[in-house]
Coordinates of C-alpha atoms in Angstrom, one line a residue:
Chain G
M1483 CA 278.3 112.1 136.7
L1484 CA 275.4 110.5 138.5
D1485 CA 274.7 108.5 135.8
Q1486 CA 277.7 107.2 135.0
L1487 CA 278.3 106.3 138.8
Q1488 CA 274.6 104.8 138.7
L1489 CA 275.6 102.7 135.8
T1490 CA 278.6 101.1 137.4
G1491 CA 276.8 100.6 140.4
Q1492 CA 273.8 98.5 138.3
R1493 CA 277.0 96.3 136.6
V1494 CA 278.5 95.6 140.0
I1495 CA 275.2 94.3 141.2
A1496 CA 274.6 92.8 138.1
V1497 CA 278.1 90.8 138.4
F1498 CA 277.5 89.8 142.0
A1499 CA 273.9 88.9 141.1
R1500 CA 275.6 86.2 138.4
L1501 CA 278.0 84.7 140.7
G1502 CA 275.1 84.2 143.2
Q1503 CA 273.2 82.5 140.4
A1504 CA 276.3 80.6 139.6
T1505 CA 277.1 79.2 143.1
L1506 CA 273.6 78.5 143.8
F1507 CA 273.5 76.3 140.3
L1508 CA 277.0 74.5 141.6
Y1509 CA 274.9 74.0 145.1
Q1510 CA 272.2 72.2 143.0
I1511 CA 274.5 70.0 141.1
I1512 CA 276.9 69.1 144.3
M1513 CA 273.8 68.3 145.9
T1514 CA 273.3 65.8 143.3
L1515 CA 276.8 64.2 143.1
P1516 CA 275.9 61.0 145.4
G1517 CA 273.3 60.1 143.4
L1518 CA 275.5 60.3 140.2
M1519 CA 278.3 58.0 142.0
L1520 CA 275.6 54.8 141.5
R1521 CA 276.2 55.9 137.5
P1522 CA 279.5 55.8 136.9
S1523 CA 279.1 55.1 133.4
L1524 CA 277.6 58.7 133.0
I1525 CA 281.1 59.8 134.2
I1526 CA 283.1 57.6 132.0
K1527 CA 280.8 58.8 128.8
Q1528 CA 281.9 62.3 129.7
L1529 CA 285.6 61.7 130.7
Y1530 CA 285.9 60.6 127.2
S1531 CA 284.5 63.3 125.2
T1532 CA 286.5 66.3 128.0
G1533 CA 289.6 64.0 128.5
V1534 CA 290.5 62.1 125.6
Q1535 CA 289.0 64.0 123.2
T1536 CA 291.4 66.7 124.1
L1537 CA 294.5 64.9 124.1
L1538 CA 296.1 65.1 120.8
I1539 CA 295.8 69.1 121.1
I1540 CA 297.3 69.0 124.8
V1541 CA 300.1 66.4 123.8
V1542 CA 301.0 68.6 120.4
A1543 CA 300.9 71.8 122.4
G1544 CA 303.0 70.3 125.6
C1545 CA 305.5 68.9 123.0
F1546 CA 306.5 72.3 121.3
V1547 CA 305.8 74.1 124.5
G1548 CA 308.8 71.6 126.0
M1549 CA 311.1 72.1 123.1
V1550 CA 310.5 75.9 122.7
L1551 CA 311.6 76.3 126.6
A1552 CA 314.8 73.6 125.9
L1553 CA 315.7 75.9 123.0
Q1554 CA 315.2 79.3 124.9
A1555 CA 316.8 77.9 128.2
Y1556 CA 319.9 76.7 126.1
Y1557 CA 320.6 80.4 124.3
V1558 CA 320.5 81.9 127.5
L1559 CA 322.3 79.4 129.7
V1560 CA 325.2 78.8 127.2
D1561 CA 326.8 82.5 127.7
F1562 CA 327.3 81.4 131.5
G1563 CA 328.3 78.1 130.2
A1564 CA 325.3 76.5 132.5
E1565 CA 323.9 74.9 129.4
D1566 CA 323.7 71.6 131.7
S1567 CA 320.9 73.2 134.1
I1568 CA 318.2 73.5 130.5
S1569 CA 316.6 70.1 132.1
Q1570 CA 316.1 71.8 135.5
M1571 CA 314.4 75.0 134.0
V1572 CA 312.3 72.9 131.4
V1573 CA 311.1 71.0 134.0
L1574 CA 310.5 73.3 137.1
T1575 CA 308.5 75.7 134.5
L1576 CA 306.5 73.2 133.0
M1577 CA 305.3 71.6 136.3
R1578 CA 305.1 75.0 138.5
E1579 CA 303.6 77.1 135.8
L1580 CA 303.2 76.4 132.1
G1581 CA 302.2 72.5 132.9
P1582 CA 298.7 73.9 134.7
V1583 CA 298.1 76.9 132.8
I1584 CA 298.7 76.1 129.5
T1585 CA 296.8 73.0 130.0
G1586 CA 293.7 75.1 131.7
L1587 CA 293.6 77.8 128.5
L1588 CA 293.5 74.9 126.3
F1589 CA 291.3 73.1 128.1
A1590 CA 288.5 76.1 128.4
G1591 CA 289.3 76.8 124.4
R1592 CA 288.6 73.2 123.7
A1593 CA 286.4 71.1 126.0
G1594 CA 284.9 74.3 128.0
S1595 CA 283.6 75.4 124.7
A1596 CA 282.3 72.3 123.5
L1597 CA 280.3 72.0 127.1
T1598 CA 278.8 75.3 127.0
A1599 CA 277.6 74.7 123.4
E1600 CA 276.3 71.4 124.0
I1601 CA 274.3 72.3 126.9
G1602 CA 273.3 75.6 125.1
L1603 CA 271.8 73.4 122.3
M1604 CA 270.2 71.1 124.6
K1605 CA 268.9 74.1 126.1
S1606 CA 267.7 76.1 123.0
T1607 CA 265.9 72.7 121.7
E1608 CA 263.9 71.9 124.6
Q1609 CA 266.0 69.0 125.4
L1610 CA 266.4 69.9 128.8
S1611 CA 263.0 71.2 129.6
G1612 CA 262.1 67.6 128.2
M1613 CA 264.0 65.8 130.9
E1614 CA 262.5 67.7 133.5
M1615 CA 259.0 66.7 132.2
M1616 CA 260.3 63.2 132.0
A1617 CA 261.0 63.3 135.9
I1618 CA 264.7 63.2 135.0
D1619 CA 266.8 66.1 136.8
P1620 CA 269.1 67.3 134.1
M1621 CA 271.6 68.8 137.1
Q1622 CA 272.0 65.2 137.9
R1623 CA 271.9 63.8 134.7
V1624 CA 273.4 66.4 132.3
M1625 CA 275.4 69.0 134.8
A1626 CA 276.7 66.6 137.2
P1627 CA 278.4 64.5 135.3
R1628 CA 280.1 66.9 133.3
I1629 CA 281.4 68.7 135.9
L1630 CA 282.8 65.5 137.7
A1631 CA 284.4 64.7 134.7
G1632 CA 286.1 68.4 133.7
F1633 CA 287.2 68.2 137.3
L1634 CA 288.8 64.7 136.9
A1635 CA 290.3 65.1 133.4
M1636 CA 292.1 68.7 133.9
P1637 CA 294.8 67.2 136.5
L1638 CA 295.2 63.9 134.3
L1639 CA 295.7 66.3 131.2
T1640 CA 298.0 68.5 133.2
A1641 CA 300.4 65.3 133.8
V1642 CA 300.7 64.4 130.1
F1643 CA 301.1 67.8 129.1
M1644 CA 304.2 67.9 131.8
A1645 CA 305.5 64.3 130.8
V1646 CA 305.3 65.5 126.9
G1647 CA 307.0 68.8 127.6
V1648 CA 309.8 67.1 129.6
L1649 CA 310.1 64.9 126.4
G1650 CA 310.1 67.7 124.3
G1651 CA 312.7 69.2 125.9
Y1652 CA 314.7 66.1 125.7
L1653 CA 314.6 66.2 122.0
V1654 CA 315.8 69.6 122.1
A1655 CA 318.6 69.4 125.0
V1656 CA 320.3 65.8 123.6
H1657 CA 319.4 65.4 120.4
G1658 CA 319.7 68.9 119.1
V1659 CA 322.1 71.1 121.0
G1660 CA 323.8 67.7 122.2
I1661 CA 323.6 68.1 126.1
F1662 CA 324.3 64.7 127.7
E1663 CA 321.4 62.4 128.1
G1664 CA 322.4 61.7 131.8
V1665 CA 323.0 65.1 132.7
Y1666 CA 319.4 66.0 131.3
W1667 CA 317.9 63.2 132.9
S1668 CA 319.7 63.4 136.3
L1669 CA 319.3 67.4 137.1
A1670 CA 315.2 67.1 136.3
Q1671 CA 315.4 64.4 138.6
L1672 CA 317.8 65.7 141.2
K1673 CA 316.1 69.6 141.2
V1674 CA 312.0 68.6 141.2
D1675 CA 310.8 68.4 144.3
F1676 CA 307.6 66.2 144.3
Y1677 CA 305.7 68.2 146.8
S1678 CA 306.7 71.6 146.4
D1679 CA 306.8 71.6 142.4
L1680 CA 304.9 68.6 141.1
M1681 CA 301.8 68.5 143.7
N1682 CA 301.7 72.1 143.9
G1683 CA 301.0 71.9 140.0
M1684 CA 298.8 69.1 140.0
I1685 CA 296.5 71.1 142.8
K1686 CA 296.8 74.3 140.7
S1687 CA 295.4 72.2 137.9
I1688 CA 292.8 70.5 139.7
V1689 CA 291.6 74.5 141.0
F1690 CA 291.6 75.7 137.1
G1691 CA 289.6 71.8 136.1
F1692 CA 287.3 72.8 138.4
V1693 CA 286.7 76.7 137.6
I1694 CA 286.5 76.0 133.9
V1695 CA 284.1 73.4 133.9
W1696 CA 281.7 75.3 136.5
I1697 CA 282.0 78.3 134.1
A1698 CA 281.3 76.5 131.0
V1699 CA 278.2 74.4 131.9
F1700 CA 276.5 77.2 134.0
E1701 CA 277.0 79.8 130.6
G1702 CA 275.5 77.1 128.6
Y1703 CA 272.7 76.5 131.2
D1704 CA 272.3 80.1 131.4
S1705 CA 272.6 80.8 127.4
V1706 CA 269.5 83.1 125.9
P1707 CA 268.3 80.1 123.6
T1708 CA 269.1 81.9 120.0
S1709 CA 272.1 81.4 117.7
E1710 CA 273.6 84.7 119.0
G1711 CA 272.9 83.9 122.7
L1712 CA 274.7 80.6 122.0
G1713 CA 277.6 82.3 120.2
Q1714 CA 277.7 85.1 123.4
A1715 CA 278.1 81.9 126.0
T1716 CA 280.4 80.1 124.3
T1717 CA 282.9 83.1 123.8
R1718 CA 282.2 83.9 127.5
T1719 CA 283.4 80.6 128.6
V1720 CA 286.7 80.8 126.8
V1721 CA 287.3 84.5 128.0
H1722 CA 286.1 84.2 131.5
G1723 CA 287.8 80.8 132.2
S1724 CA 291.2 82.1 130.7
L1725 CA 291.5 85.1 132.8
A1726 CA 290.3 83.1 135.8
V1727 CA 293.1 80.9 134.9
L1728 CA 295.4 83.5 134.9
G1729 CA 294.3 85.0 137.9
L1730 CA 294.2 82.2 140.2
D1731 CA 297.4 81.1 139.1
F1732 CA 299.0 84.3 140.5
L1733 CA 296.8 83.6 143.5
L1734 CA 297.9 79.8 143.9
T1735 CA 301.7 81.1 143.2
A1736 CA 301.4 83.6 145.9
I1737 CA 300.0 81.0 148.6
M1738 CA 302.3 78.2 147.5
F1739 CA 305.7 79.6 146.8
G1740 CA 305.9 83.3 148.0
D1741 CA 305.3 84.8 151.2
I1742 CA 302.2 87.1 150.2
Chain I
M1229 CA 242.2 66.6 138.1
I1230 CA 243.8 69.8 137.0
E1231 CA 242.3 73.4 139.0
I1232 CA 244.0 76.7 138.5
R1233 CA 242.6 79.4 140.6
N1234 CA 243.1 83.0 140.3
M1235 CA 246.4 82.2 139.1
S1236 CA 248.9 85.5 137.5
F1237 CA 251.9 85.3 136.2
S1238 CA 254.1 88.0 134.8
R1239 CA 257.3 88.1 132.6
G1240 CA 259.3 91.1 133.9
S1241 CA 256.8 94.0 133.5
R1242 CA 254.9 92.0 130.7
K1243 CA 251.5 90.8 132.5
I1244 CA 251.4 87.0 130.8
F1245 CA 248.2 85.7 132.6
D1246 CA 246.0 87.9 135.0
N1247 CA 243.8 86.2 137.5
I1248 CA 242.7 83.2 135.4
S1249 CA 240.9 79.9 136.5
L1250 CA 239.9 76.9 134.7
D1251 CA 239.6 73.3 135.1
I1252 CA 240.9 70.2 133.3
P1253 CA 238.9 67.2 133.7
R1254 CA 239.8 63.8 134.0
G1255 CA 239.3 61.8 130.5
K1256 CA 238.6 64.8 128.5
V1257 CA 240.7 66.5 126.0
T1258 CA 240.9 70.2 127.1
A1259 CA 242.2 72.9 124.7
I1260 CA 243.7 76.0 125.1
M1261 CA 243.5 78.2 122.3
G1262 CA 244.5 81.6 121.3
P1263 CA 246.7 83.8 119.3
S1264 CA 250.1 83.3 119.0
G1265 CA 252.3 85.1 122.0
T1266 CA 249.3 84.7 124.6
G1267 CA 251.1 82.4 126.7
K1268 CA 249.6 79.2 126.1
T1269 CA 253.3 77.2 126.3
T1270 CA 253.7 79.4 129.8
L1271 CA 250.5 77.6 131.0
L1272 CA 251.8 74.2 130.3
K1273 CA 255.4 75.1 131.5
L1274 CA 252.9 76.6 134.8
I1275 CA 251.3 73.2 134.9
G1276 CA 254.4 71.2 134.8
G1277 CA 256.0 73.2 137.6
Q1278 CA 259.0 74.5 135.6
L1279 CA 257.2 78.0 136.0
R1280 CA 256.0 79.2 139.0
P1281 CA 253.0 81.7 139.4
D1282 CA 253.1 85.0 140.9
Q1283 CA 249.7 84.4 142.8
G1284 CA 246.8 81.5 142.8
S1285 CA 247.4 78.0 142.5
I1286 CA 247.6 75.0 140.1
E1287 CA 246.5 71.8 141.6
M1288 CA 246.5 68.6 140.4
D1289 CA 244.6 65.6 142.1
G1290 CA 244.8 67.7 144.9
N1291 CA 248.2 68.6 145.4
N1292 CA 249.6 72.3 144.7
V1293 CA 252.3 72.0 142.0
H1294 CA 254.1 74.6 143.2
Q1295 CA 254.4 73.9 146.7
L1296 CA 255.7 70.8 146.6
T1297 CA 259.5 69.4 147.2
R1298 CA 261.3 69.0 144.1
K1299 CA 261.6 65.1 145.1
D1300 CA 257.7 65.1 145.3
L1301 CA 257.7 67.2 142.1
Y1302 CA 259.4 65.0 140.0
Q1303 CA 257.4 62.0 141.5
L1304 CA 254.4 63.9 140.3
R1305 CA 256.0 64.5 136.8
K1306 CA 256.1 60.9 136.2
R1307 CA 252.4 60.8 135.9
M1308 CA 252.2 63.3 133.0
G1309 CA 253.3 63.5 129.9
M1310 CA 254.3 66.6 127.4
L1311 CA 254.8 66.6 123.8
F1312 CA 256.8 69.5 122.8
Q1313 CA 256.6 71.9 119.7
S1314 CA 260.0 70.7 118.9
G1315 CA 259.9 67.5 119.9
A1316 CA 262.3 67.9 122.4
L1317 CA 264.1 64.6 121.6
L1318 CA 267.6 63.7 122.7
T1319 CA 269.7 64.0 119.6
D1320 CA 272.6 62.0 120.4
I1321 CA 270.7 58.7 120.9
N1322 CA 268.0 57.0 118.4
V1323 CA 264.3 56.8 118.1
F1324 CA 264.3 53.5 120.4
D1325 CA 266.6 54.9 123.1
N1326 CA 264.4 58.0 123.0
I1327 CA 261.5 56.1 124.3
A1328 CA 263.3 53.5 126.6
Y1329 CA 265.0 56.7 128.1
P1330 CA 262.6 57.4 130.9
I1331 CA 261.7 53.8 131.2
R1332 CA 265.4 53.0 131.7
E1333 CA 266.0 55.8 134.1
H1334 CA 262.8 55.5 136.5
T1335 CA 262.1 51.9 136.5
K1336 CA 264.6 48.1 136.8
L1337 CA 262.5 46.6 134.4
D1338 CA 264.4 43.6 132.2
E1339 CA 265.9 44.9 128.8
S1340 CA 264.0 42.3 127.2
L1341 CA 260.4 43.7 128.7
I1342 CA 261.7 47.4 127.7
R1343 CA 262.2 46.2 124.5
S1344 CA 258.8 45.1 124.4
L1345 CA 257.0 48.1 125.9
V1346 CA 259.1 50.7 123.4
L1347 CA 258.3 48.7 120.3
M1348 CA 254.4 49.0 121.8
K1349 CA 254.6 52.5 122.1
L1350 CA 256.2 52.9 118.8
N1351 CA 253.9 51.1 117.2
A1352 CA 250.6 53.0 118.6
V1353 CA 251.8 56.0 117.0
G1354 CA 252.9 53.9 113.4
L1355 CA 256.7 54.3 114.1
R1356 CA 257.8 50.9 115.0
G1357 CA 259.8 50.7 111.3
A1358 CA 261.6 54.1 112.5
R1359 CA 263.1 52.7 115.8
D1360 CA 266.7 52.5 114.6
L1361 CA 266.7 56.2 113.1
M1362 CA 268.2 59.1 114.9
P1363 CA 266.3 61.7 115.2
S1364 CA 267.8 64.0 112.7
E1365 CA 267.0 61.6 110.2
L1366 CA 263.0 61.5 110.9
S1367 CA 260.5 64.3 109.5
G1368 CA 258.7 67.4 111.6
G1369 CA 255.7 64.7 111.6
M1370 CA 257.8 61.8 112.2
A1371 CA 259.8 63.6 115.2
R1372 CA 256.3 64.8 116.6
R1373 CA 255.1 61.0 116.4
V1374 CA 258.2 59.7 117.9
A1375 CA 258.1 62.6 121.4
M1376 CA 254.3 61.2 121.6
A1377 CA 255.3 57.8 121.8
R1378 CA 258.2 59.0 125.1
A1379 CA 255.2 61.2 126.7
I1380 CA 253.5 58.1 126.8
A1381 CA 256.2 55.8 127.7
L1382 CA 255.5 55.9 131.5
D1383 CA 251.9 55.5 131.4
P1384 CA 251.0 59.0 132.6
V1385 CA 247.5 60.1 133.4
M1386 CA 247.6 63.2 132.1
V1387 CA 249.4 64.5 128.8
M1388 CA 250.3 67.9 127.6
Y1389 CA 250.7 68.8 124.0
D1390 CA 252.1 71.9 123.0
E1391 CA 251.3 72.9 119.4
P1392 CA 251.2 69.7 117.9
F1393 CA 249.6 70.9 114.6
T1394 CA 252.0 73.7 114.0
G1395 CA 254.2 73.0 110.9
Q1396 CA 252.4 69.8 109.5
D1397 CA 251.7 69.0 106.1
P1398 CA 248.2 67.8 105.9
I1399 CA 248.9 63.8 106.3
S1400 CA 250.6 64.3 109.2
M1401 CA 248.3 66.7 110.6
G1402 CA 245.7 64.0 109.8
V1403 CA 247.5 61.2 111.6
L1404 CA 248.6 63.6 115.1
V1405 CA 244.6 64.4 114.9
N1406 CA 243.5 60.9 115.2
L1407 CA 246.3 59.9 117.9
I1408 CA 245.7 62.5 120.1
R1409 CA 241.9 61.5 120.4
S1410 CA 242.2 57.6 120.3
M1411 CA 245.2 57.6 122.6
N1412 CA 243.4 59.7 124.9
Q1413 CA 240.2 57.0 124.5
S1414 CA 242.3 53.8 124.3
L1415 CA 244.4 55.1 127.3
H1416 CA 241.8 57.0 129.7
L1417 CA 244.3 59.9 129.4
S1418 CA 243.4 63.2 130.0
S1419 CA 244.8 65.6 127.5
V1420 CA 245.5 69.3 127.1
V1421 CA 246.0 70.4 124.0
V1422 CA 247.7 74.0 123.2
S1423 CA 247.0 75.1 119.9
H1424 CA 245.8 77.6 117.3
D1425 CA 245.2 75.8 114.7
V1426 CA 241.1 76.1 114.5
P1427 CA 239.5 73.2 112.3
E1428 CA 242.2 70.3 113.9
T1429 CA 241.2 71.5 117.7
L1430 CA 237.5 72.1 117.5
S1431 CA 237.2 68.4 115.9
I1432 CA 238.9 66.4 118.9
S1433 CA 238.4 68.9 121.9
D1434 CA 235.4 68.3 124.7
Y1435 CA 236.1 71.5 126.2
I1436 CA 237.9 74.6 125.1
Y1437 CA 239.3 77.7 126.7
L1438 CA 240.1 81.1 124.5
I1439 CA 242.6 83.2 126.1
S1440 CA 243.8 86.8 124.9
D1441 CA 246.1 89.3 126.8
G1442 CA 246.0 87.4 129.8
C1443 CA 242.6 86.2 130.3
I1444 CA 240.0 83.6 129.3
V1445 CA 237.6 85.5 126.8
A1446 CA 235.7 82.6 125.9
Q1447 CA 235.3 79.0 127.1
G1448 CA 232.9 75.9 126.0
S1449 CA 232.3 73.1 124.2
P1450 CA 233.5 73.4 120.3
E1451 CA 229.5 73.7 119.4
E1452 CA 228.7 76.6 121.7
L1453 CA 231.9 78.6 120.5
K1454 CA 231.0 78.0 116.8
N1455 CA 227.9 79.4 117.2
S1456 CA 229.2 82.0 120.0
S1457 CA 227.6 85.6 119.1
D1458 CA 231.1 87.4 120.4
P1459 CA 233.3 89.3 118.0
W1460 CA 236.3 87.9 119.2
V1461 CA 235.4 84.8 119.5
Q1462 CA 233.8 84.6 115.6
Q1463 CA 236.9 86.5 114.4
F1464 CA 239.2 83.8 115.8
I1465 CA 237.4 80.8 114.7
A1466 CA 236.7 82.1 111.5
G1467 CA 240.0 83.5 111.0
Q1468 CA 239.3 86.8 109.7
P1469 CA 242.1 88.9 109.3
D1470 CA 240.5 92.4 110.7
G1471 CA 238.0 92.5 113.7
P1472 CA 238.4 93.2 117.2
V1473 CA 241.7 91.9 117.1
P1474 CA 243.0 94.6 114.6
F1475 CA 245.4 93.8 111.3
H1476 CA 247.3 96.8 111.6
F1477 CA 249.5 97.3 115.1
S1478 CA 249.0 100.6 116.6
A1479 CA 250.5 103.5 114.4
S1480 CA 249.9 106.8 113.2
P1481 CA 247.4 107.4 110.0
L1482 CA 249.1 106.0 106.6
M1483 CA 248.6 109.7 105.5
Q1484 CA 250.3 111.3 108.1
D1485 CA 253.4 108.7 107.8
L1486 CA 253.9 109.3 104.2
L1487 CA 253.6 112.7 104.0
Q1488 CA 256.1 113.2 106.8
E1489 CA 259.9 113.8 105.9

């Protein structure tokens, strides 16, 4: 009993110690940001690898999610003769919840794991140590551009996911089940509030993006420099990143839309 | 140039260095030798400020490496070059850009001047013709030579070599031995060579420290060490499989082990 209690205590302390390490790591990166602003090419390069290279999976997933949403909405609403409201359901669901959440999950799986693997490999092949000995700060040169690029890419990817999802819903609603095109677009426009729906969704995506890249970059930097350690770090990025997205989504939804 | 005084360093409960003191003089090739796992690479990381000692001091030209601010430490590192055991080349850029990388980061030189500098550094290691190759296309020996060119890219006053001869074929090893010695003379460098390759290291060193179990067990010129009567030194220099350092890891007698169910 006492042993179990001790073990639990040790684990809790270890979690907080790691959280402290991650926070110090983030602080070091933030301190290098002013210098990084003078080197926009570094950020643009990372925007390409974290943002542009994630675009395909976001577009494909967004299209299918929008189509499924429209189809499910039709099956439910047609019983009440309210199938004209498909667009309202598709657009609100995408903007408030599914847009940022699914983009976040895909981003953690695609860009997050790639970031961890890349930085972990740089560590295990002594490239980061090599940079330090060349008097080049890897925090500024490697970590900060990746954090900033992920932070910028995530809301853009979310916007693309939402747009493609709405188009996917349009395909099913208008060309699939025969909803009048004008009704689809006008209701979508009428029922969506720019601030409470679209902006809240974008704020969520910014928070998710920041947390995912923070986890991904820290896990890579803190990974054990072996093939097993690198695999574990990559897995932790996807698991922790995904759980953080889902947990934060509840918290943000409660703050934005509820009275909690 | 480098003064290490009463320095101790531990990893967890394992003591790597226990109160060691040594000097690395300017313009000389100083070798740090010892069996695998004695902390030779750790010593280079301590000198470079990548690790912090538990006690004692490491000074370079009067500056205590571990009391410098982050900014000053990075300034100091511009005067150090380091050749990593793996080469540590950046894998996503070619040989030319690897050498140009520290120059571009720390200077505002014109690109044509950077090109000339890089080609001169590559020429010094005999790889001017390999400038367009990617690190994955280089052999182990070539990668070390490129890393060597990068280590001297900023014209440092001191270069640290971490196991430069490990895993090299005889030709590459001969090339590296000559390069370390000739660069030390022509560039007036202070060189620190960490190695356990005895003949190669003895042939280029001015002074050698032998490290084992966290302590300096012997020191002197190559000739002094060759003529040492210390059985540990003789075992290490001659590469004898058994002696003060036993061949067998600590265990119960063989017969007892075999008869045990």
